[in-house]
PDB file of C-alpha atoms in Angstrom:
ATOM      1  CA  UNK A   1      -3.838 -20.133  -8.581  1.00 69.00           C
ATOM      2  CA  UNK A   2      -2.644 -22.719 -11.074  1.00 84.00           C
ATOM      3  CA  UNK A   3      -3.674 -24.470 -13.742  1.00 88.00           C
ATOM      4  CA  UNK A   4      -3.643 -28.155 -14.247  1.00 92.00           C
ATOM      5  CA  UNK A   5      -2.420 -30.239 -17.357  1.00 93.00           C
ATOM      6  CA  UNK A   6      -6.066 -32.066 -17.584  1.00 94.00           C
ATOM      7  CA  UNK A   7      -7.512 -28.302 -18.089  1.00 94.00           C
ATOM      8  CA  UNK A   8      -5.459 -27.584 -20.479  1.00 94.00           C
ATOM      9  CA  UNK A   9      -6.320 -30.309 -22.626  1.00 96.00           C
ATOM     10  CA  UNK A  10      -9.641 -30.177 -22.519  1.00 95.00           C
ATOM     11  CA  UNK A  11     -10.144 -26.730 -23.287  1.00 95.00           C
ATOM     12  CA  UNK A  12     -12.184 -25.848 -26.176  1.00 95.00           C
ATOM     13  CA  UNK A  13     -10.235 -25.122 -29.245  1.00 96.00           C
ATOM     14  CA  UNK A  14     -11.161 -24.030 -32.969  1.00 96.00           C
ATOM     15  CA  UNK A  15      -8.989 -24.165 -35.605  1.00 96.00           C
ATOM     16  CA  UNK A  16     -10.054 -21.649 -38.868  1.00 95.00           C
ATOM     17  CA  UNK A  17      -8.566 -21.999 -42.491  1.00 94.00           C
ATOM     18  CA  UNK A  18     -10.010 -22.719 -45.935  1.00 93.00           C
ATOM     19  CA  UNK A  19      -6.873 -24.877 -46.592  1.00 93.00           C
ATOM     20  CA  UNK A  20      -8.108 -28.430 -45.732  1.00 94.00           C
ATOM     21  CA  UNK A  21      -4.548 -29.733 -45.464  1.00 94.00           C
ATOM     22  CA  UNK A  22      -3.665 -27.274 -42.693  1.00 93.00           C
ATOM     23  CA  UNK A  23      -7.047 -27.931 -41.041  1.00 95.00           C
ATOM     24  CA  UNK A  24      -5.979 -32.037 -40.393  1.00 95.00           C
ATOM     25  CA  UNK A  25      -2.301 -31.018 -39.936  1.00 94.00           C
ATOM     26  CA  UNK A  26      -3.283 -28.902 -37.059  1.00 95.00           C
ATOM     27  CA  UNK A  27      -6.275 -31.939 -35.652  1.00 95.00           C
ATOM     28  CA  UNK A  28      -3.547 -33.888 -35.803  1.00 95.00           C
ATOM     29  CA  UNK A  29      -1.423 -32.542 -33.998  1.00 95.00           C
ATOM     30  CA  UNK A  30      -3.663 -31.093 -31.612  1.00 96.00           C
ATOM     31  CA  UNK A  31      -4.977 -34.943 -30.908  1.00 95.00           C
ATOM     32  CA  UNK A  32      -1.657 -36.244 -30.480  1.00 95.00           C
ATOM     33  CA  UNK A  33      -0.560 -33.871 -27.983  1.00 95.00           C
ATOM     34  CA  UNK A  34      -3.444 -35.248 -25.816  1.00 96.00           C
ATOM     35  CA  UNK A  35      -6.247 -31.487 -26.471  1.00 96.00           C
ATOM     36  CA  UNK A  36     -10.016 -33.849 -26.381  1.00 95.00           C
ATOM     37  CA  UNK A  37     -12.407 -30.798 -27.506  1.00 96.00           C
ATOM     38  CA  UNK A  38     -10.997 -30.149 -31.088  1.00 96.00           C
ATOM     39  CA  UNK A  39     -13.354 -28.161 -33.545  1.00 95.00           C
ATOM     40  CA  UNK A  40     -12.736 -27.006 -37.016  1.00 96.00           C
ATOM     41  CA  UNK A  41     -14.362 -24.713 -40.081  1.00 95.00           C
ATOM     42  CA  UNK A  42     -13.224 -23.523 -43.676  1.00 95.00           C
ATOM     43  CA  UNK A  43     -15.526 -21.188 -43.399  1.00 94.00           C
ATOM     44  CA  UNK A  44     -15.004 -17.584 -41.710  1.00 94.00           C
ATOM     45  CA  UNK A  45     -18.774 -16.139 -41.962  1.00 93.00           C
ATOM     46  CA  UNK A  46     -19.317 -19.035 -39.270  1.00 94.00           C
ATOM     47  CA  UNK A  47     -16.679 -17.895 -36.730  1.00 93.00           C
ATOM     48  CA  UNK A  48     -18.190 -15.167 -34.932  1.00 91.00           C
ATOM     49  CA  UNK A  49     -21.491 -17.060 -34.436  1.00 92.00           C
ATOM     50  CA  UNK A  50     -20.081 -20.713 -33.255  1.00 92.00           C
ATOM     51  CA  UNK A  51     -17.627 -18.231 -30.695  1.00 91.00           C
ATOM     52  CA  UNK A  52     -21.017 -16.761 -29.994  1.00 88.00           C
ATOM     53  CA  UNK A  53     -22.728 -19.876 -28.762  1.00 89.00           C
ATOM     54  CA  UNK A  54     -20.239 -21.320 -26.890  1.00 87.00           C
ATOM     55  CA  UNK A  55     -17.012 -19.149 -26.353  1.00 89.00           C
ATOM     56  CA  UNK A  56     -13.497 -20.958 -27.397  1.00 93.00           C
ATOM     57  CA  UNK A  57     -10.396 -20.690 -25.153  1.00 92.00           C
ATOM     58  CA  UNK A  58      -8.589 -20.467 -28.449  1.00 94.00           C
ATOM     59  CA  UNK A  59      -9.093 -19.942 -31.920  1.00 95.00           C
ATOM     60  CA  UNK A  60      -6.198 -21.190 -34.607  1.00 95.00           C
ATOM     61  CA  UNK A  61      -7.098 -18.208 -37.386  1.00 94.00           C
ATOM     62  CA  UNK A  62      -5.894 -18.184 -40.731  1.00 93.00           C
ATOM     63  CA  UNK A  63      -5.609 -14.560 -41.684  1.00 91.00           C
ATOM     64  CA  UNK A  64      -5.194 -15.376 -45.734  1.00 89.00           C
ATOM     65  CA  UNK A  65      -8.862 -16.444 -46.645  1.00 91.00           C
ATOM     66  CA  UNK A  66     -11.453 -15.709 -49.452  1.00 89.00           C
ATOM     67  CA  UNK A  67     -14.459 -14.225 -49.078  1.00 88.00           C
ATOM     68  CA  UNK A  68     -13.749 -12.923 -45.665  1.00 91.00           C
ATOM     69  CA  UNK A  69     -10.035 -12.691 -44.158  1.00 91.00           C
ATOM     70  CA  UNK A  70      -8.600 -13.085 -40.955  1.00 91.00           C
ATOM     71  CA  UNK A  71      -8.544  -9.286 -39.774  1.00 91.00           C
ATOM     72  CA  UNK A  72     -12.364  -9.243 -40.626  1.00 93.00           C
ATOM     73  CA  UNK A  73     -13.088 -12.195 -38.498  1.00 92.00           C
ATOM     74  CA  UNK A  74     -11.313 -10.779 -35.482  1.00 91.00           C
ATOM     75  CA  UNK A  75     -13.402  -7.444 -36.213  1.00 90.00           C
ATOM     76  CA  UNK A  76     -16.534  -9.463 -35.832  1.00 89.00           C
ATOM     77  CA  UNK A  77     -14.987 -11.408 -32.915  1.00 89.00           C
ATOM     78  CA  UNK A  78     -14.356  -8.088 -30.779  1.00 85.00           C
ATOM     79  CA  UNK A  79     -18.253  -6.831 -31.112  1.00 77.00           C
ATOM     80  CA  UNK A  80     -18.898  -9.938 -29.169  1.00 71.00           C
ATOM     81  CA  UNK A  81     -16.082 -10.465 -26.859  1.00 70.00           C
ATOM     82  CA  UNK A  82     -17.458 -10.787 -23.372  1.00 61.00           C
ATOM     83  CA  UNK A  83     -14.738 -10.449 -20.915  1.00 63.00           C
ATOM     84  CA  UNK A  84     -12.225  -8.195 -22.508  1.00 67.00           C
ATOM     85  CA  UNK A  85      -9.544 -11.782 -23.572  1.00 75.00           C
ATOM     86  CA  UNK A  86      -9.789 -12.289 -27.072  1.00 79.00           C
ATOM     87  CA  UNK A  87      -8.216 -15.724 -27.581  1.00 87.00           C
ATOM     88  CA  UNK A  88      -6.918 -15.791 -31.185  1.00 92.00           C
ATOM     89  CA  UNK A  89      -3.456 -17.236 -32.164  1.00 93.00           C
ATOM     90  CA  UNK A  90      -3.234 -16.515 -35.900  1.00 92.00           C
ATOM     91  CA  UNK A  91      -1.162 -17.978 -38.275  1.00 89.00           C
ATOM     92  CA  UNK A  92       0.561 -16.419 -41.766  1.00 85.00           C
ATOM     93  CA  UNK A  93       2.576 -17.080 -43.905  1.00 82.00           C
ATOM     94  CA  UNK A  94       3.480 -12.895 -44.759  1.00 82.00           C
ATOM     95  CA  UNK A  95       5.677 -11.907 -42.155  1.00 77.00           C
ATOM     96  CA  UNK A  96       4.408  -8.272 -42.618  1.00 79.00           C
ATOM     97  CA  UNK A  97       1.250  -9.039 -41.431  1.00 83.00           C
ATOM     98  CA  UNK A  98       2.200 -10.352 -37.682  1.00 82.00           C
ATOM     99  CA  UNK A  99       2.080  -6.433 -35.767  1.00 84.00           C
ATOM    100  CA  UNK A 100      -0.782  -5.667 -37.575  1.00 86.00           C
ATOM    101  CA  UNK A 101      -2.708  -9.080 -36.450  1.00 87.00           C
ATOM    102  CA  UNK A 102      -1.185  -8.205 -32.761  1.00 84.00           C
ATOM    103  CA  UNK A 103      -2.659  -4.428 -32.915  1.00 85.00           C
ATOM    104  CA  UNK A 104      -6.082  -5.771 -34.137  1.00 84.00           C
ATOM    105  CA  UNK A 105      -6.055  -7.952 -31.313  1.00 83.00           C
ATOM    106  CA  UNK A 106      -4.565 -11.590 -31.500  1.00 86.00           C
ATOM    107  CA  UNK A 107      -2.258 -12.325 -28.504  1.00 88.00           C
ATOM    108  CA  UNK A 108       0.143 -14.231 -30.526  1.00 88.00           C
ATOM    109  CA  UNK A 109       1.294 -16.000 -33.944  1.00 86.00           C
ATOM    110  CA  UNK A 110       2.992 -18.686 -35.386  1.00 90.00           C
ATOM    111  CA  UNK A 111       4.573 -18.800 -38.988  1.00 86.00           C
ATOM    112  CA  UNK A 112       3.325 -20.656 -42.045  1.00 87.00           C
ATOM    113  CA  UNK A 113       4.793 -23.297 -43.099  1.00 87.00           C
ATOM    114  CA  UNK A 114       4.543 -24.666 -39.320  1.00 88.00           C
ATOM    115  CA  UNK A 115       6.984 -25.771 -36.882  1.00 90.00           C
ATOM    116  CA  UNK A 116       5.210 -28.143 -35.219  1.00 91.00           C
ATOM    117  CA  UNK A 117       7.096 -27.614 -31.957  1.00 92.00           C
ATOM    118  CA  UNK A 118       6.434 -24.376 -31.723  1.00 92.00           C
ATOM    119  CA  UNK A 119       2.989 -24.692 -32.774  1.00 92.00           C
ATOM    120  CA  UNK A 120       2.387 -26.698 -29.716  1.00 93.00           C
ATOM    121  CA  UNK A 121       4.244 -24.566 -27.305  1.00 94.00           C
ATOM    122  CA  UNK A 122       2.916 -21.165 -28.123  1.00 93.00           C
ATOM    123  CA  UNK A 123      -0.730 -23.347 -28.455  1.00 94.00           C
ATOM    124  CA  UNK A 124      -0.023 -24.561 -24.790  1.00 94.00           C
ATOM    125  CA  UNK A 125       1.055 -21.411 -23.421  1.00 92.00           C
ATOM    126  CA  UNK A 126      -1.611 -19.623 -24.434  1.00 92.00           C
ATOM    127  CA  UNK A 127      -4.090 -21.910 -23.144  1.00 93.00           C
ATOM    128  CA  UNK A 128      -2.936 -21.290 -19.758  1.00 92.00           C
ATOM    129  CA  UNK A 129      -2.574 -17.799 -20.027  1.00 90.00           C
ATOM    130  CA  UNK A 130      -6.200 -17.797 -21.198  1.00 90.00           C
ATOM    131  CA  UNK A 131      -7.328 -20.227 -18.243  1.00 90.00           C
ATOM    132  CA  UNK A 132      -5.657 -18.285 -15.833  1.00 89.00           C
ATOM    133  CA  UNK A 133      -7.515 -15.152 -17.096  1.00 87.00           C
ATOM    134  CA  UNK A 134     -10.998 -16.840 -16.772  1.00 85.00           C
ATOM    135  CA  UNK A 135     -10.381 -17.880 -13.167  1.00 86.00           C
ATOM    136  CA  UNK A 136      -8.640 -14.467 -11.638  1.00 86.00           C
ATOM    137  CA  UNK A 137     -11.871 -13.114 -13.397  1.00 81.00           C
ATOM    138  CA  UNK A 138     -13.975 -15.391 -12.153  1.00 80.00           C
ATOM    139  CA  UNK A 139     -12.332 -15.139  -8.953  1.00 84.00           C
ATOM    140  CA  UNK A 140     -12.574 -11.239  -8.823  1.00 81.00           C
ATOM    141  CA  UNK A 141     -16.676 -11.845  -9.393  1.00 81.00           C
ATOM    142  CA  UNK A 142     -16.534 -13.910  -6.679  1.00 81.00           C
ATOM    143  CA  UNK A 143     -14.955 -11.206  -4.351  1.00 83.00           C
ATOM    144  CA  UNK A 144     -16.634  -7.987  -5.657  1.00 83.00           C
ATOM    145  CA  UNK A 145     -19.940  -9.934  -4.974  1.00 84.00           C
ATOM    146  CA  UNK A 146     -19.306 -11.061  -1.720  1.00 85.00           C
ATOM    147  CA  UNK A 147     -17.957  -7.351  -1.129  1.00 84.00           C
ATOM    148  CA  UNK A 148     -21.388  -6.159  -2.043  1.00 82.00           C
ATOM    149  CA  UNK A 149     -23.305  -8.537  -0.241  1.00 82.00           C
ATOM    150  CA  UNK A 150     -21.263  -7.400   3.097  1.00 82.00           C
ATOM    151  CA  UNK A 151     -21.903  -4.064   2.941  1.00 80.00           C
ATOM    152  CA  UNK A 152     -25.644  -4.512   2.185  1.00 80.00           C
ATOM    153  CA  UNK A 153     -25.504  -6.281   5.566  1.00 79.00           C
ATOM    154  CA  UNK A 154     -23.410  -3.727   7.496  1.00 78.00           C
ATOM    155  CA  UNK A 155     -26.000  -1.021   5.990  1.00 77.00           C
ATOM    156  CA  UNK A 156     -29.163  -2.942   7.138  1.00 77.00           C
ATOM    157  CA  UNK A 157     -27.335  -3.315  10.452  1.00 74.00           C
ATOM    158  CA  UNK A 158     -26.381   0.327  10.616  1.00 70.00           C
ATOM    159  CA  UNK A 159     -30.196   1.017   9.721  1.00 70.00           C
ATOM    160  CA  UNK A 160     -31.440  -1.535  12.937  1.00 70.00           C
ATOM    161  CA  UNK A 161     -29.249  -0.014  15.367  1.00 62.00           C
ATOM    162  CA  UNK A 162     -30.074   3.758  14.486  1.00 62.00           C
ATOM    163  CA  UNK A 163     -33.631   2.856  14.217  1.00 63.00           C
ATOM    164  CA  UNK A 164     -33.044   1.358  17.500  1.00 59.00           C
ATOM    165  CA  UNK A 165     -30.655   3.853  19.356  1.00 56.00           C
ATOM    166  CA  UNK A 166     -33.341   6.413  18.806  1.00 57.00           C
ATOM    167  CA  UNK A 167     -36.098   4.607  20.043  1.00 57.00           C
ATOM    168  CA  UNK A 168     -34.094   3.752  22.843  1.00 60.00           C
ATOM    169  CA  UNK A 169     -32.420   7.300  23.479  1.00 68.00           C
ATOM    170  CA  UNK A 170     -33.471  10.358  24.126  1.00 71.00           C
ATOM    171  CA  UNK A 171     -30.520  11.871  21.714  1.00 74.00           C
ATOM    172  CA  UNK A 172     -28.260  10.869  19.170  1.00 78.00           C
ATOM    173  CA  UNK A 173     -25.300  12.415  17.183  1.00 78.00           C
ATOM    174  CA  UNK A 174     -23.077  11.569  14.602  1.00 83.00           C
ATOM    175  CA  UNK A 175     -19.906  13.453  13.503  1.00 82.00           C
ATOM    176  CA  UNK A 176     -17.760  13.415  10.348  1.00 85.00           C
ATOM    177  CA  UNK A 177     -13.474  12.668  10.981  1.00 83.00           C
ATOM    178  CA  UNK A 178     -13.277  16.657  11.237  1.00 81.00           C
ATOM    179  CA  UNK A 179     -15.821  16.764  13.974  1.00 74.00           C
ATOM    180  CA  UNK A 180     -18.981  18.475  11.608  1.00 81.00           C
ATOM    181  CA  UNK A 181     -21.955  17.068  12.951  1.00 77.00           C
ATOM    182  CA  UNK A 182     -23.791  15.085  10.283  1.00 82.00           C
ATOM    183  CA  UNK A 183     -26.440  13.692  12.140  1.00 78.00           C
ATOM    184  CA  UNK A 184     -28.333  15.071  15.361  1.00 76.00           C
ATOM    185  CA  UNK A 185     -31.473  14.077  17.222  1.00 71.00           C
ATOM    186  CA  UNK A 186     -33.159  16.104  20.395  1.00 61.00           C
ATOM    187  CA  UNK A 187     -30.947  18.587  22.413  1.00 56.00           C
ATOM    188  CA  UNK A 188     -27.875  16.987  22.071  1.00 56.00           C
ATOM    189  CA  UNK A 189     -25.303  20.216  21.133  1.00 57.00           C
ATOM    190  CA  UNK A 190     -27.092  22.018  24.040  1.00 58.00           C
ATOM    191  CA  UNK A 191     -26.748  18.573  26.436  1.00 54.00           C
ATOM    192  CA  UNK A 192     -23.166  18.436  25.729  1.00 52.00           C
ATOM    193  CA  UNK A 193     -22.660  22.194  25.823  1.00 50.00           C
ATOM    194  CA  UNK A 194     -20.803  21.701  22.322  1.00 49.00           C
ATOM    195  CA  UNK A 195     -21.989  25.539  21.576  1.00 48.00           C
ATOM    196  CA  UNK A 196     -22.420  24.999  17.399  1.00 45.00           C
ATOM    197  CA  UNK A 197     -25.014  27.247  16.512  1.00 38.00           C
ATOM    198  CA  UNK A 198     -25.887  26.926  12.920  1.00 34.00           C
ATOM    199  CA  UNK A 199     -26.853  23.489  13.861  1.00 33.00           C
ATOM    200  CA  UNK A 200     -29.067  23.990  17.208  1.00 33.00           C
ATOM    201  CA  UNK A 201     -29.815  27.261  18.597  1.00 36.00           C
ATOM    202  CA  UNK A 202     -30.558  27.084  21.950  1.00 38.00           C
ATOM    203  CA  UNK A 203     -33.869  27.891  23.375  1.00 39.00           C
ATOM    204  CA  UNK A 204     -35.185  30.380  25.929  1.00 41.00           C
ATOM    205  CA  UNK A 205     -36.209  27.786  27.990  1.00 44.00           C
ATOM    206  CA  UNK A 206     -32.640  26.283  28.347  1.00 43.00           C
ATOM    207  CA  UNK A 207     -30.534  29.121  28.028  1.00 47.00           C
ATOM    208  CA  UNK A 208     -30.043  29.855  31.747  1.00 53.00           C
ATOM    209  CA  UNK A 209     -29.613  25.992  33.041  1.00 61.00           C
ATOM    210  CA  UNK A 210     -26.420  25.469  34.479  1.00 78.00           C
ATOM    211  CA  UNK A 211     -24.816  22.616  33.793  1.00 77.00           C
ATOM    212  CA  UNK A 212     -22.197  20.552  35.477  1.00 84.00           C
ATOM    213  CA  UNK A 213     -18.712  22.049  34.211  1.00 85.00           C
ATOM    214  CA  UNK A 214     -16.739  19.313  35.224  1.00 88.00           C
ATOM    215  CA  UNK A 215     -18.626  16.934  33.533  1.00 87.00           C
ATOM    216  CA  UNK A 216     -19.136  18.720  30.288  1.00 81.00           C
ATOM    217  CA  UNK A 217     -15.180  19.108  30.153  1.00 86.00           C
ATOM    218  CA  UNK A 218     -14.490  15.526  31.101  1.00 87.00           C
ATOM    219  CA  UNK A 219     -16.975  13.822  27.807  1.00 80.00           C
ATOM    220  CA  UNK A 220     -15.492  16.850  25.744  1.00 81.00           C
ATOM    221  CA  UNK A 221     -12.312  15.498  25.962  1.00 86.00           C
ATOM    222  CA  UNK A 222     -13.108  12.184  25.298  1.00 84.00           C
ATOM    223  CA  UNK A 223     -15.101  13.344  21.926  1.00 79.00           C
ATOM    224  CA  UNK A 224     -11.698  15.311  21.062  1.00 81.00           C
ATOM    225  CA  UNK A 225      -9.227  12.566  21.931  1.00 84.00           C
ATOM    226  CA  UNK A 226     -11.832  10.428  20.380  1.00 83.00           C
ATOM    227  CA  UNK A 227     -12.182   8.064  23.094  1.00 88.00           C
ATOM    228  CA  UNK A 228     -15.437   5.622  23.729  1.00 90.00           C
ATOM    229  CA  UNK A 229     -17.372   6.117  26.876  1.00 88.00           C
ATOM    230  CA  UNK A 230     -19.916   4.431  28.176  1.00 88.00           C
ATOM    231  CA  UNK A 231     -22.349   5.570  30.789  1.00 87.00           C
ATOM    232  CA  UNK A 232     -20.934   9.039  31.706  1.00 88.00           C
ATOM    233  CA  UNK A 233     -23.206  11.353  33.900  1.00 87.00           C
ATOM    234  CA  UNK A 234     -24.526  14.780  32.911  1.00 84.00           C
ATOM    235  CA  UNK A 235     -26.432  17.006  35.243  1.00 86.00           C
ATOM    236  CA  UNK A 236     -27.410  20.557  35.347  1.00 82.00           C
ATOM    237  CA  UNK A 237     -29.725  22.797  37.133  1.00 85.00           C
ATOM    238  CA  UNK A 238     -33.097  23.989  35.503  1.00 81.00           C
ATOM    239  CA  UNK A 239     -33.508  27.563  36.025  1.00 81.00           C
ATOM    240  CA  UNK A 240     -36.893  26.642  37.602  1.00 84.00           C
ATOM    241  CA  UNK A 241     -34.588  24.714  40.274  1.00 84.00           C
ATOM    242  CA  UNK A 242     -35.120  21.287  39.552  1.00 86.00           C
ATOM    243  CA  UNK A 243     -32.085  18.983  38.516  1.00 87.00           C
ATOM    244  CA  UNK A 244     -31.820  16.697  35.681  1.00 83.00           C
ATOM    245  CA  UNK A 245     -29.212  13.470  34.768  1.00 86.00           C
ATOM    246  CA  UNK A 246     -28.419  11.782  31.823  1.00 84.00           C
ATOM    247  CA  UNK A 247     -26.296   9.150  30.825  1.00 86.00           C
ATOM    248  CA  UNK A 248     -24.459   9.092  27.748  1.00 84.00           C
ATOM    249  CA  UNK A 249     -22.083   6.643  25.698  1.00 87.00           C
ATOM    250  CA  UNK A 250     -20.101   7.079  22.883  1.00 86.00           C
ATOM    251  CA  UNK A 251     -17.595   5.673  20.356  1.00 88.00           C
ATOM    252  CA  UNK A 252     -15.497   6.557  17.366  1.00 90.00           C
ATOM    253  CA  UNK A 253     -16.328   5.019  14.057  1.00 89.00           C
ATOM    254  CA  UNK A 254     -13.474   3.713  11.848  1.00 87.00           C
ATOM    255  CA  UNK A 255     -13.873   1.817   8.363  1.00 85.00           C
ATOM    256  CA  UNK A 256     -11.609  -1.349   6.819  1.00 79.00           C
ATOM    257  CA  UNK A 257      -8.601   0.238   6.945  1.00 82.00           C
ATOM    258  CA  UNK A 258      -8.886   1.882  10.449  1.00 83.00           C
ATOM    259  CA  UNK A 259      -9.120   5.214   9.567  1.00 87.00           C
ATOM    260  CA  UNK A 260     -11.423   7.241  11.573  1.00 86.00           C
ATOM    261  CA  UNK A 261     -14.819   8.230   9.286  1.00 89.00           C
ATOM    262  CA  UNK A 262     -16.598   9.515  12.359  1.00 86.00           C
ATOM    263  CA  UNK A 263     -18.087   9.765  15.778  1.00 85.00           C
ATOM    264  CA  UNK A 264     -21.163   8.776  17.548  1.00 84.00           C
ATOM    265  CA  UNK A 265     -23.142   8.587  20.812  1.00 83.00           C
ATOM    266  CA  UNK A 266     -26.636   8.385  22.623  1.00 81.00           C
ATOM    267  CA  UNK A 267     -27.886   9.187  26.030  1.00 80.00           C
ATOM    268  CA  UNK A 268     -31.132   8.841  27.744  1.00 81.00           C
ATOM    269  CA  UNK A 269     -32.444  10.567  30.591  1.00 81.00           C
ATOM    270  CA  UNK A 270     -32.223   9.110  34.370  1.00 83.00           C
ATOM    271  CA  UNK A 271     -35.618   9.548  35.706  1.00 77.00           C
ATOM    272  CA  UNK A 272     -36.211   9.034  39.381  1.00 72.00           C
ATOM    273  CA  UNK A 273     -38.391   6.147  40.585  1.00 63.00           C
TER     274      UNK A 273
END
């Protein structure tokens, strides 16, 4: 991310002071070096509402002025700041005051009576420092909104297929990374003989099916190895001596960063033709 020397010079710049030969000193200057969007005002009152209309990327600030001083105008100035930059290079001629501009919230400062190198240099740099701020910000906008716009798609997609799974399924589970189930549709901790309870307690009418063992303990150890399957076969053996099948698929669930948030899985019931 860089900033080019045409930015620079066109960014917006306002120079405050009620001496009028330090307000062309510093136009002229400014002009010279090549900067094409040069304001200027001997008045303070009108700082906080020409930064209001149209923000500056820098603001030349006289802190010695009647009527209303410096320290007073960058007061006003951070009751409207917008993005947390306030873009003020002062300039004083009392050495005393320069940590007490910085701590009410200028970035930098140059010396009265001007060195007109310096003025330009610390002018430039913090231009670009400025700039820079505006487009990592602008930048970081751009990402968190894209960021949001993502996950509102991954939710309405999560919505379609669970919407969809249990249309489609006869049962449907979801687990936390510890193995809790959060999320449970028709017999499923009786189907896969998971035994939990305070979640599903099994009914008379299923208590004395006998399921295939083998079968259980095979998906079981998938779930605990957290393994996907697809398709698997369950079967038991009704008490009343008929014999049902399902088929059953499942996958862990793992975010951006691949750590494991979950596990989930369907299955349907085979029904003979």
């Amino acid at each position: 991310m860089t900033i080019t020397r045409q930015e620079i010079l066109d960014a917006r710049i306002l120079i405050v002071d009620d001496q009028s030969a330090n307000v062309t000193l510093l136009e002229e200057l400014l002009h010279g070096a090549g900067y094409t969007n040069v304001s200027s005002t001997m008045d303070p009152k009108a700082v906080c509402e020409l930064q209001r209309k149209e923000p500056f990327d820098l603001i030349l600030l006289d802190l010695q002025m009647p009527g209303m001083d410096g320290f007073e105008v960058m007061a006003g100035l951070q009751d409207d700041i917008i993005d947390d930059y306030l873009p003020v290079l002062v300039t004083t001629a009392q050495p005393t005051h320069k940590l007490r501009a910085l701590q009410a919230g200028a970035k930098d400062f140059v010396s009265k009576p001007f060195d007109l190198l310096e003025v330009k240099t610390r002018i430039h740099n913090m231009i670009e420092v400025r700039l820079l701020y505006q487009k990592l910000a602008g930048r970081n906008k751009t990402l968190e909104q894209m960021v949001e716009e993502r996950t509102a798609e991954l939710r309405e997609s999560e919505a379609r297929y669970r919407g969809l799974t249990e249309l489609a399924t006869d049962w449907y589970w979801e687990q936390d990374p510890e193995g809790k189930f959060v999320k449970i549709s028709g017999a499923t901790l009786e189907m896969l003989g998971l035994g939990d309870h305070s979640l599903l307690q099994p009914t008379s009418e299923t208590s004395h099916d006998a399921w295939d063992e083998t079968q259980r303990q095979i998906l079981q150890a998938h779930i605990a190895a957290r393994r996907p399957f697809l398709d698997m076969k369950l079967s038991r053996v009704r008490r009343d001596g008929s014999t049902q099948q399902f088929r059953v698929s499942g996958t862990p669930m793992f975010d951006r960063k691949c750590t494991l948030i979950g596990y989930r899985g369907f299955g349907v019931e085979i029904v003979p033709r």
